[in-house]
Coordinates of C-alpha atoms in Angstrom, one line a residue:
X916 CA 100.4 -86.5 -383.7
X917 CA 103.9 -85.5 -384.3
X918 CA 103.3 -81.9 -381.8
X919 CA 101.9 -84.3 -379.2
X920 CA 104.8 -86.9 -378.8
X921 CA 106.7 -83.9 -378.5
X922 CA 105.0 -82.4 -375.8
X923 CA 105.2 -85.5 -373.7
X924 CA 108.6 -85.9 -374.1
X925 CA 109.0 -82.4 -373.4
X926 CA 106.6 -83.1 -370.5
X927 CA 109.0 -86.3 -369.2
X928 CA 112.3 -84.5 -369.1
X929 CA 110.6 -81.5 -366.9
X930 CA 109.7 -84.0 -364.0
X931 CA 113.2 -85.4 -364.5
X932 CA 114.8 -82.4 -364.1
X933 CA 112.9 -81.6 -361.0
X934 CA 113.4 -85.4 -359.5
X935 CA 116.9 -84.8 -360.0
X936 CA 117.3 -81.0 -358.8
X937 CA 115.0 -81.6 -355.7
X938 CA 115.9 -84.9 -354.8
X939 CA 118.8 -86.3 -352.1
X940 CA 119.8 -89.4 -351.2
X941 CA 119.2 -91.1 -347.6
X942 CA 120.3 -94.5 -345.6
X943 CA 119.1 -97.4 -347.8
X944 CA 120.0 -97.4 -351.2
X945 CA 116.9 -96.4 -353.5
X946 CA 115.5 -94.2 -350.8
X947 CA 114.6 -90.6 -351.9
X948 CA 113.0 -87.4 -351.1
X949 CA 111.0 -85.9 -353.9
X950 CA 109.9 -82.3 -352.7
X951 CA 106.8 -80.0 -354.6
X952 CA 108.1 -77.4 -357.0
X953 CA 106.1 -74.5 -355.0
X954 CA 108.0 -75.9 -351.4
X955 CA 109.2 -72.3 -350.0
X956 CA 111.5 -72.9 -346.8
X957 CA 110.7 -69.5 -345.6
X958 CA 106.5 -70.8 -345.1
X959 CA 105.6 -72.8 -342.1
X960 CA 103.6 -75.9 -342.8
X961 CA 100.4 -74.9 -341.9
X962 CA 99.9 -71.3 -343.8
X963 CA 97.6 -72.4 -345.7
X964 CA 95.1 -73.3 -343.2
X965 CA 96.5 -69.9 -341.2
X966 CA 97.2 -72.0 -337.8
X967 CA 100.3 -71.9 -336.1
X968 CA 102.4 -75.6 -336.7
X969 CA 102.7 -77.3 -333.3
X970 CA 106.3 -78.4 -332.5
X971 CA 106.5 -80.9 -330.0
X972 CA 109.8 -80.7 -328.0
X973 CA 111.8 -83.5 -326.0
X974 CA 115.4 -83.2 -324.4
X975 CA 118.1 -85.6 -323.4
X976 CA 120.4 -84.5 -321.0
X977 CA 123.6 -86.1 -322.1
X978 CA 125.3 -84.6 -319.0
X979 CA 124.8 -82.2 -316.2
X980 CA 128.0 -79.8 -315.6
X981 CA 128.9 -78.2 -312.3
X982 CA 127.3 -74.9 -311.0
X983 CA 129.6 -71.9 -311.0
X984 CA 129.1 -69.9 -308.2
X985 CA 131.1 -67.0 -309.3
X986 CA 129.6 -67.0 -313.0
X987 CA 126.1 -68.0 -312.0
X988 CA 125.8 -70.2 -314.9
X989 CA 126.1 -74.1 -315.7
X990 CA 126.8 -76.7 -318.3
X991 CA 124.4 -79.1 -320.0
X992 CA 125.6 -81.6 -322.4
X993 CA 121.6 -81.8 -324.6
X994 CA 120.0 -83.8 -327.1
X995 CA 117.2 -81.4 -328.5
X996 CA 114.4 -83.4 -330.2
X997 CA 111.7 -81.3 -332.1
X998 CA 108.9 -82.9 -334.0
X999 CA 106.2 -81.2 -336.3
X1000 CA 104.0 -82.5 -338.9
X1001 CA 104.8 -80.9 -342.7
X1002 CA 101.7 -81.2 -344.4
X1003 CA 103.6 -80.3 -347.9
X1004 CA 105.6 -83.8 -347.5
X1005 CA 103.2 -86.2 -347.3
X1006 CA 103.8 -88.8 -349.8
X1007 CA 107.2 -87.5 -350.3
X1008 CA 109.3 -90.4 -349.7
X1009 CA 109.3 -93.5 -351.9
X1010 CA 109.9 -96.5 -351.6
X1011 CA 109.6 -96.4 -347.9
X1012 CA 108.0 -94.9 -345.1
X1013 CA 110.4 -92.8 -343.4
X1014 CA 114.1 -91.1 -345.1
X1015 CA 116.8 -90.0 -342.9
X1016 CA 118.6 -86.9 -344.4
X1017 CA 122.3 -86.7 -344.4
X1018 CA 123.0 -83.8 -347.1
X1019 CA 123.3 -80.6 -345.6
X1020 CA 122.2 -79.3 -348.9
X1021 CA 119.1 -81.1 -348.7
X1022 CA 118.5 -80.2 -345.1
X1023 CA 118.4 -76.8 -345.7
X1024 CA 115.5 -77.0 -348.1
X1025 CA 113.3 -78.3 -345.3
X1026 CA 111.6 -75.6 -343.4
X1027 CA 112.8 -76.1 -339.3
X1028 CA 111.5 -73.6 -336.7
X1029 CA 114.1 -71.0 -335.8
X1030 CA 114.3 -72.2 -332.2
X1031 CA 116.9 -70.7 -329.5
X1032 CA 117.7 -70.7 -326.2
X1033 CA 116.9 -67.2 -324.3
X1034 CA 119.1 -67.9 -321.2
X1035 CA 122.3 -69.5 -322.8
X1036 CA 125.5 -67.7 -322.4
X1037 CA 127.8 -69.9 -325.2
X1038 CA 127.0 -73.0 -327.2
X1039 CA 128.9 -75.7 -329.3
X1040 CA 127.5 -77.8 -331.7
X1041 CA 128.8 -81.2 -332.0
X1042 CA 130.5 -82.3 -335.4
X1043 CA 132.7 -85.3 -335.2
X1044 CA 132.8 -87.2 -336.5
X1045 CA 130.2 -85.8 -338.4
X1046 CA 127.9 -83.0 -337.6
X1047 CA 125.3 -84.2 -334.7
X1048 CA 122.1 -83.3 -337.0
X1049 CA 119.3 -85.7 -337.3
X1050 CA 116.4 -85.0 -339.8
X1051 CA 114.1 -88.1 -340.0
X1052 CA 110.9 -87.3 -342.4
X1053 CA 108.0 -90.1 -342.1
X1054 CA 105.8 -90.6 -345.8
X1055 CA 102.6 -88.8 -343.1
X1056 CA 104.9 -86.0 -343.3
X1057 CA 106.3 -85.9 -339.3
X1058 CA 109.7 -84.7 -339.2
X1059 CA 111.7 -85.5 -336.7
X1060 CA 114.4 -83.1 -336.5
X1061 CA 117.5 -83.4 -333.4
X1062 CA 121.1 -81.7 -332.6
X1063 CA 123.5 -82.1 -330.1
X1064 CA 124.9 -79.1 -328.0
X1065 CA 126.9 -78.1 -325.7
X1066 CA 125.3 -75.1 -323.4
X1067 CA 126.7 -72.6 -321.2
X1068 CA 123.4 -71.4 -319.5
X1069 CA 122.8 -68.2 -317.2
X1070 CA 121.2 -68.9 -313.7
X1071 CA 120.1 -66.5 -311.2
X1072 CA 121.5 -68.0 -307.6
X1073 CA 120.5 -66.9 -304.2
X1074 CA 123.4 -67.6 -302.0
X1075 CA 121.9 -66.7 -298.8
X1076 CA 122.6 -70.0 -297.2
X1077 CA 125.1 -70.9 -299.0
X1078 CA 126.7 -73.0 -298.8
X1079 CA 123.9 -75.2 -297.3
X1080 CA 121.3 -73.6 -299.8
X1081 CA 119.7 -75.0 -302.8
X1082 CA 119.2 -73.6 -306.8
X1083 CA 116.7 -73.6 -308.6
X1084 CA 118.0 -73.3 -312.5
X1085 CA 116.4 -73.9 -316.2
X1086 CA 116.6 -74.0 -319.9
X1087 CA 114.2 -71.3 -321.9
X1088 CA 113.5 -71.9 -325.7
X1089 CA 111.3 -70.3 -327.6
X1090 CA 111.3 -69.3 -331.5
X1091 CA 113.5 -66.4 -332.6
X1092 CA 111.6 -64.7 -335.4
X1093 CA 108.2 -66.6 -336.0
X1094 CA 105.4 -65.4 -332.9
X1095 CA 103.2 -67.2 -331.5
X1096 CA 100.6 -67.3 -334.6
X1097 CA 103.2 -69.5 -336.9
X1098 CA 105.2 -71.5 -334.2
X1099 CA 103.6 -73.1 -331.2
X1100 CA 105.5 -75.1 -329.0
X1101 CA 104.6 -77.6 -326.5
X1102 CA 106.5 -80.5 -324.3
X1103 CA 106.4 -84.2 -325.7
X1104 CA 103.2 -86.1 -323.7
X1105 CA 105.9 -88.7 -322.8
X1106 CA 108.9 -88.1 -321.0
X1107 CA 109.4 -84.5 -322.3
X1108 CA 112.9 -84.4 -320.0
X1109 CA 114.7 -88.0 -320.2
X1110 CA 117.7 -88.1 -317.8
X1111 CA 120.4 -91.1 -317.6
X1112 CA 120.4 -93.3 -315.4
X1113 CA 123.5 -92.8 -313.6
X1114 CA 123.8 -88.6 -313.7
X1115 CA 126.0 -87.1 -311.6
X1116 CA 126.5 -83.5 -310.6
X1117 CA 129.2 -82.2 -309.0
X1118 CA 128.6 -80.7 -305.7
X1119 CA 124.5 -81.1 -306.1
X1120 CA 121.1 -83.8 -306.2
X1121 CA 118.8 -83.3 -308.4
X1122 CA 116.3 -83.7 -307.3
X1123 CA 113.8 -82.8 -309.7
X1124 CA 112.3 -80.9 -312.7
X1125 CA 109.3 -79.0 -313.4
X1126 CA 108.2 -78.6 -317.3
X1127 CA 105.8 -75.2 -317.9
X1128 CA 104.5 -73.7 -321.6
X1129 CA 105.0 -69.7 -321.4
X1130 CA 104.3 -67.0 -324.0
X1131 CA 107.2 -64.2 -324.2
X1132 CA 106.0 -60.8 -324.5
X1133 CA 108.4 -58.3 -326.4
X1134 CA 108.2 -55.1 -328.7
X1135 CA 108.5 -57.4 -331.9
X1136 CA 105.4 -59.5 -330.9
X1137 CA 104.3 -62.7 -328.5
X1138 CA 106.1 -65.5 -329.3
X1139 CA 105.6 -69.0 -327.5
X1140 CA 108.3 -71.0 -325.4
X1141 CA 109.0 -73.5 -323.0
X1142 CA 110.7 -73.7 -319.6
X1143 CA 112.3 -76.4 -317.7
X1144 CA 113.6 -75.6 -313.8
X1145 CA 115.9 -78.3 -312.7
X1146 CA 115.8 -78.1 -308.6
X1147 CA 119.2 -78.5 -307.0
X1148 CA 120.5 -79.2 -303.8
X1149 CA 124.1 -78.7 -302.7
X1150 CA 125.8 -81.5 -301.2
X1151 CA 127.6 -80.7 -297.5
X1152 CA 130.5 -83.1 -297.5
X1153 CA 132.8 -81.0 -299.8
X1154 CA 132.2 -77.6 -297.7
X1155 CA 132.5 -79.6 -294.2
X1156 CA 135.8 -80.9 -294.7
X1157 CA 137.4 -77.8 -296.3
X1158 CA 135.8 -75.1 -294.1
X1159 CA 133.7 -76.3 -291.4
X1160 CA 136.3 -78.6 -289.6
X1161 CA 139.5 -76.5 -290.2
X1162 CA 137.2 -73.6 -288.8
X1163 CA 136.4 -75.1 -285.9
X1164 CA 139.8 -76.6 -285.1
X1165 CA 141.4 -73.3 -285.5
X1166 CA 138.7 -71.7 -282.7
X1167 CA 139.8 -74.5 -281.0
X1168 CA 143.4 -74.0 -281.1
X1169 CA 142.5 -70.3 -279.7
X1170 CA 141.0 -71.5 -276.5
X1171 CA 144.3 -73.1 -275.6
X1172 CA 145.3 -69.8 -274.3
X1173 CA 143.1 -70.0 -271.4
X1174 CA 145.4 -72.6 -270.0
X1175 CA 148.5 -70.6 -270.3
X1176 CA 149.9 -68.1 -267.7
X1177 CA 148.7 -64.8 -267.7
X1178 CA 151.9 -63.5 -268.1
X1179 CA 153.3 -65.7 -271.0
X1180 CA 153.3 -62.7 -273.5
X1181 CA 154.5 -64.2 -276.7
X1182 CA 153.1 -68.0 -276.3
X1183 CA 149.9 -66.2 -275.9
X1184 CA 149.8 -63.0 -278.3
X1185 CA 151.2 -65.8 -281.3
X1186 CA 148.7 -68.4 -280.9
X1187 CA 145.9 -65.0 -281.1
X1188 CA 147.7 -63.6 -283.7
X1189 CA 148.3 -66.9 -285.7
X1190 CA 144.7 -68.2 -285.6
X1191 CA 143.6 -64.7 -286.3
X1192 CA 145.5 -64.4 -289.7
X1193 CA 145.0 -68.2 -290.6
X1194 CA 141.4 -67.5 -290.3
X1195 CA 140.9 -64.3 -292.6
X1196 CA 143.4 -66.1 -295.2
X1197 CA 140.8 -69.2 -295.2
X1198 CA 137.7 -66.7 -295.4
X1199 CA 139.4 -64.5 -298.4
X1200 CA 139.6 -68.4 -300.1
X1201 CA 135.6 -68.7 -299.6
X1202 CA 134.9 -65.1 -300.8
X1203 CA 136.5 -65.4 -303.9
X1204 CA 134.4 -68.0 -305.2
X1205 CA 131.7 -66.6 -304.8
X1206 CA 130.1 -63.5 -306.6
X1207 CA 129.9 -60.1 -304.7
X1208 CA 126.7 -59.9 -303.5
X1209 CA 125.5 -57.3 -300.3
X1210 CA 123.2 -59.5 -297.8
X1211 CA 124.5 -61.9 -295.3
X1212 CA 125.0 -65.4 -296.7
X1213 CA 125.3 -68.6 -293.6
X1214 CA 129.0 -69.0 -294.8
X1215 CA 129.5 -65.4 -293.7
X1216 CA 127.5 -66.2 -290.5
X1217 CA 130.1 -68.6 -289.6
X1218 CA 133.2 -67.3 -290.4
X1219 CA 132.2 -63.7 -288.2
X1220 CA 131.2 -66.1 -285.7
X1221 CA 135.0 -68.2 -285.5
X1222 CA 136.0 -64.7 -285.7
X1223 CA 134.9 -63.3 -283.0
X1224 CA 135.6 -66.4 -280.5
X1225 CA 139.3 -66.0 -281.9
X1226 CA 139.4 -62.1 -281.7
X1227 CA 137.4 -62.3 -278.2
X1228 CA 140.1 -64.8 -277.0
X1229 CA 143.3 -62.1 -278.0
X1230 CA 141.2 -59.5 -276.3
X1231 CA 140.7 -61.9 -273.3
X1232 CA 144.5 -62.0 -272.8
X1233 CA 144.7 -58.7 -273.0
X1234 CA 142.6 -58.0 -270.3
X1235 CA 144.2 -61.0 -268.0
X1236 CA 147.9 -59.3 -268.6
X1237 CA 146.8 -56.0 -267.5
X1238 CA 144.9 -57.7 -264.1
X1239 CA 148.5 -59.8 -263.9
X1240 CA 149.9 -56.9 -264.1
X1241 CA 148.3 -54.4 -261.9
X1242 CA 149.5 -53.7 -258.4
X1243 CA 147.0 -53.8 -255.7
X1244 CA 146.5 -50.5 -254.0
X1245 CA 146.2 -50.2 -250.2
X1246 CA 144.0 -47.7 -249.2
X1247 CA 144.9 -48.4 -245.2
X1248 CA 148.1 -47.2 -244.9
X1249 CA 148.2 -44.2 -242.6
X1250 CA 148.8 -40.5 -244.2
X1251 CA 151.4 -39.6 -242.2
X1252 CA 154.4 -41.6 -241.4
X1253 CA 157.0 -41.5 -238.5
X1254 CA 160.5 -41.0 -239.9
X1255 CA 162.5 -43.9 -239.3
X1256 CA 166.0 -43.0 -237.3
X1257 CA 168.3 -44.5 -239.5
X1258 CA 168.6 -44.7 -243.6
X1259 CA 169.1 -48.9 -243.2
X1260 CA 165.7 -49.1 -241.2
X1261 CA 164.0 -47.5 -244.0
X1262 CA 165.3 -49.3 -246.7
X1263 CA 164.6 -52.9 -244.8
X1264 CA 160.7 -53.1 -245.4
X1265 CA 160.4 -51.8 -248.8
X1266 CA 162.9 -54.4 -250.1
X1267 CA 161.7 -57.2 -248.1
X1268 CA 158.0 -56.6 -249.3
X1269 CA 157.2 -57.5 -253.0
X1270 CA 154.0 -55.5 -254.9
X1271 CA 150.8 -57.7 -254.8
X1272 CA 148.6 -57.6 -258.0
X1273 CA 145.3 -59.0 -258.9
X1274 CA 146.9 -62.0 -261.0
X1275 CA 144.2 -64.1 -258.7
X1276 CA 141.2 -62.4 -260.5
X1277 CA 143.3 -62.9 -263.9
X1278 CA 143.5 -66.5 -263.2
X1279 CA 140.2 -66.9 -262.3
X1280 CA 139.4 -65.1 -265.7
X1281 CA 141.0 -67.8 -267.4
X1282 CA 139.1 -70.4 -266.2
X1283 CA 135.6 -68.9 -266.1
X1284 CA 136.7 -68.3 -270.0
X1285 CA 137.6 -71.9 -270.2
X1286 CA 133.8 -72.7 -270.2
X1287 CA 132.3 -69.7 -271.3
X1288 CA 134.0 -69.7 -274.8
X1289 CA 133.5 -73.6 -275.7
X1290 CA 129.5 -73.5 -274.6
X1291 CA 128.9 -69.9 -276.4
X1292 CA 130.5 -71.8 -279.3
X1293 CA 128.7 -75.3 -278.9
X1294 CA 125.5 -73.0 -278.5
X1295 CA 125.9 -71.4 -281.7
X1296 CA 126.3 -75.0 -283.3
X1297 CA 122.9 -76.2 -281.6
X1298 CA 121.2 -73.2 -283.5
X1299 CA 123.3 -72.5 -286.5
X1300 CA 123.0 -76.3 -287.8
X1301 CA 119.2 -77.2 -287.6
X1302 CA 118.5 -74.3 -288.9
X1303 CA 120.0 -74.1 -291.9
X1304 CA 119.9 -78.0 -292.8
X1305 CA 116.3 -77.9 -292.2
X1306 CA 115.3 -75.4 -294.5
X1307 CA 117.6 -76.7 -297.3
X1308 CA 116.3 -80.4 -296.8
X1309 CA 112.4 -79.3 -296.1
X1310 CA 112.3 -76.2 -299.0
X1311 CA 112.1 -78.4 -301.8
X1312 CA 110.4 -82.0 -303.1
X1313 CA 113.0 -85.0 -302.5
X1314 CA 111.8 -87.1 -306.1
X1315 CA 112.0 -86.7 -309.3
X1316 CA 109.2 -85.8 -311.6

C-alpha cells in the first residue's frame, strides 16, 4: 500500500515537472501550451504518416519601394503569413482554443519550415518595439506563424525601351533544407497577395500580379517553392519633363542658326558648340543611372537622334560659310589680254570691281534647312512616340488580379 502511494506521488511530480519545463505563458492569463515529451523540433508534423506537411502561404505588402535601375533590384516592406497543421499539438492548449506565443524560448521549440527567399539581395527583420514574430497555435493544432521584413530583392530588367518600358519583377520562396517530400508549399485559396488600398510606387503602376507553384531543381534535391511576378509599368511624366522637353528645346535652340547670316562666325559656331556640349552633359546624367548594358535602349534612340539634328546644324554652317565665302570663278574672260597703256588704267577696274561669291546659294541653304530640319524632327516624333507608347500600354493586362 505504502509502495503504491509512493509511486503515484512519484508519478504526480514527473508530469509537474514536465508542465512546468515545457510549458509558456501566452495573452490571457491562465492560458498555456503543454507540449508531448517525445516533441522533436527537428521532425516535420507529418513523419509519421511519411507525407510532406502542406504550408499554406499569404503575404501583405506593407509597402512597395522604388525600382533601381542601376542595381536592378527593389524594396518590399512584407508581412509573411505561413500556416500548417501540427498534428503533435492537438489538444495542446487549455483552457482555450487558440494561444498566442510571445517567449522566444517557447517559439523555438515549435517546429517552423526553414523558409527563404531565393532572389533577395539583403533583409531586415523588424524588432521594435518588440520583435515582429507572430506564432498563433489553434487547440486542432493550425499554427499560424508571421514576420515582418524588410527585402532588398534582385530583378532582372530589360531596359530596351526604357524609359517608356515596363518590368516584370517577383518574390521566390521556397524551403532551404527540407525537399519537396517533407515541405510542400502552396498559395492561400483567398487572397494569397493582399495589397493596401492606397499603394504607391514611385515612378511605376502596378498593374498586376500573377501567383504560380514551382519545384526547384538543384544537386541537393527538389525542393518546392512559390513565385509571385508583380507587372510594372513606368510612369512618363517624370522622364518628359527632365529629358524629353529640355531635349527638344535645346534642338530647338540649334535651328536658330538658320536665321543668322552666313557669315556671323562666332554667333553661329557658339550656339553649335553650346547646344552640342549641353546635350552630351544631359545624356552622360541619363547613362549613369542606368546599368551598362550593350543593345540600343529608346532613350539612346532619342538622344543620337537630338544629336545629330544639333551636330547636322554645326555642320550646316560649315558648309553655308565656305559657299559665303567662295569667290565665283568666271570662265569667260579671254586668255589673252591687251596691255593697258598706262599703270592708273590698269589699276582702275580691279579696284572698282569687288569678288562675287555664291553667298546666294548659302542663303538659300539656310532656308531650305529652315524646313528640312524641324519636319525631319517632327517626323521622327510621329514614329518614335506611337511606337513605343503602344507597346508599353498594349504588352501587358491593365487590372489587377
Amino acid at each position: 500500500m505504502i509502495c503504491a502511494r509512493s509511486a503515484v506521488m512519484l508519478l504526480k511530480a514527473v508530469v509537474s515537472l514536465l508542465l512546468l519545463t515545457a510549458s509558456g505563458l501566452a495573452q490571457g492569463t491562465g492560458q498555456r501550451l503543454i507540449l508531448d515529451s517525445q516533441y522533436d523540433v527537428n521532425e516535420w508534423p507529418h513523419a509519421d504518416e511519411e507525407r510532406p506537411t502542406n504550408v499554406s502561404v499569404q503575404m501583405f505588402i506593407n509597402s512597395f519601394g522604388s525600382l533601381n535601375a542601376a542595381n536592378m533590384d527593389y524594396t518590399v516592406d512584407v508581412f509573411l503569413r505561413q500556416r500548417w497543421n501540427d498534428p503533435r499539438l492537438v489538444n495542446a492548449v487549455i483552457q482555450k482554443d487558440m494561444i498566442t506565443i510571445t517567449s522566444n524560448e517557447l517559439q523555438s521549440k515549435i517546429w517552423k519550415p526553414d523558409t527563404f527567399f531565393n532572389n533577395v539581395k539583403d533583409a531586415e527583420l523588424h524588432t521594435v518595439t518588440m520583435p515582429n514574430i507572430l506564432l498563433r497555435i489553434q487547440n486542432n493544432g493550425d499554427v499560424l506563424y508571421s514576420i515582418r521584413t524588410t527585402l532588398r530583392l534582385s530583378c532582372n530588367m530589360e531596359f530596351r525601351e526604357y524609359p517608356l518600358d515596363f518590368q516584370i519583377c517577383g518574390i521566390s520562396i521556397s524551403s532551404y533544407a527540407n525537399t519537396e517530400d517533407v515541405i510542400d508549399y502552396e498559395w492561400a485559396s483567398v487572397n494569397p497577395i493582399d495589397l493596401p488600398d492606397q499603394l504607391e510606387i514611385a515612378q511605376f503602376d502596378l498593374l498586376n500580379f500573377t501567383c504560380k507553384d514551382t519545384t526547384q531543381v538543384f544537386t541537393t534535391g527538389n525542393f518546392s517553392g512559390l513565385l509571385v511576378y508583380f507587372n510594372l509599368r513606368r510612369q512618363n511624366g517624370y522622364h518628359v519633363l527632365q529629358t524629353y522637353v529640355p531635349t527638344i528645346l535645346i534642338v530647338s535652340i540649334s535651328w536658330v542658326s538658320f536665321w543668322l547670316d552666313p557669315n556671323a562666325v562666332p554667333g553661329r559656331v557658339s550656339l553649335g558648340v553650346t547646344t552640342l556640349l549641353t546635350l552630351t552633359t544631359l545624356a552622360s546624367g541619363i547613362r549613369a543611372s542606368l546599368p551598362p548594358v550593350s543593345y540600343v535602349k529608346a532613350i539612346d534612340v532619342w538622344i543620337g537622334t537630338c544629336m545629330i539634328m544639333v551636330f547636322g546644324a554645326l555642320l550646316e554652317f560649315t558648309l553655308v560659310n565656305w559657299l559665303a565665302n567662295k569667290k565665283i570663278i568666271n570662265h569667260s574672260q579671254t586668255m589673252f589680254k591687251i596691255p593697258s597703256l598706262t599703270k592708273a588704267q590698269e589699276e582702275e577696274p580691279s579696284a572698282a570691281a569687288s569678288p562675287k561669291t555664291y553667298i546666294t546659294y548659302a542663303r538659300a541653304l539656310d532656308r531650305l534647312c529652315r524646313v528640312i530640319f524641324p519636319g525631319g524632327f517632327l517626323i521622327f516624333n510621329l514614329v518614335y512616340w506611337p511606337y513605343y507608347l503602344v507597346h508599353q500600354y498594349m504588352a501587358l493586362p491593365q487590372s489587377l488580379v
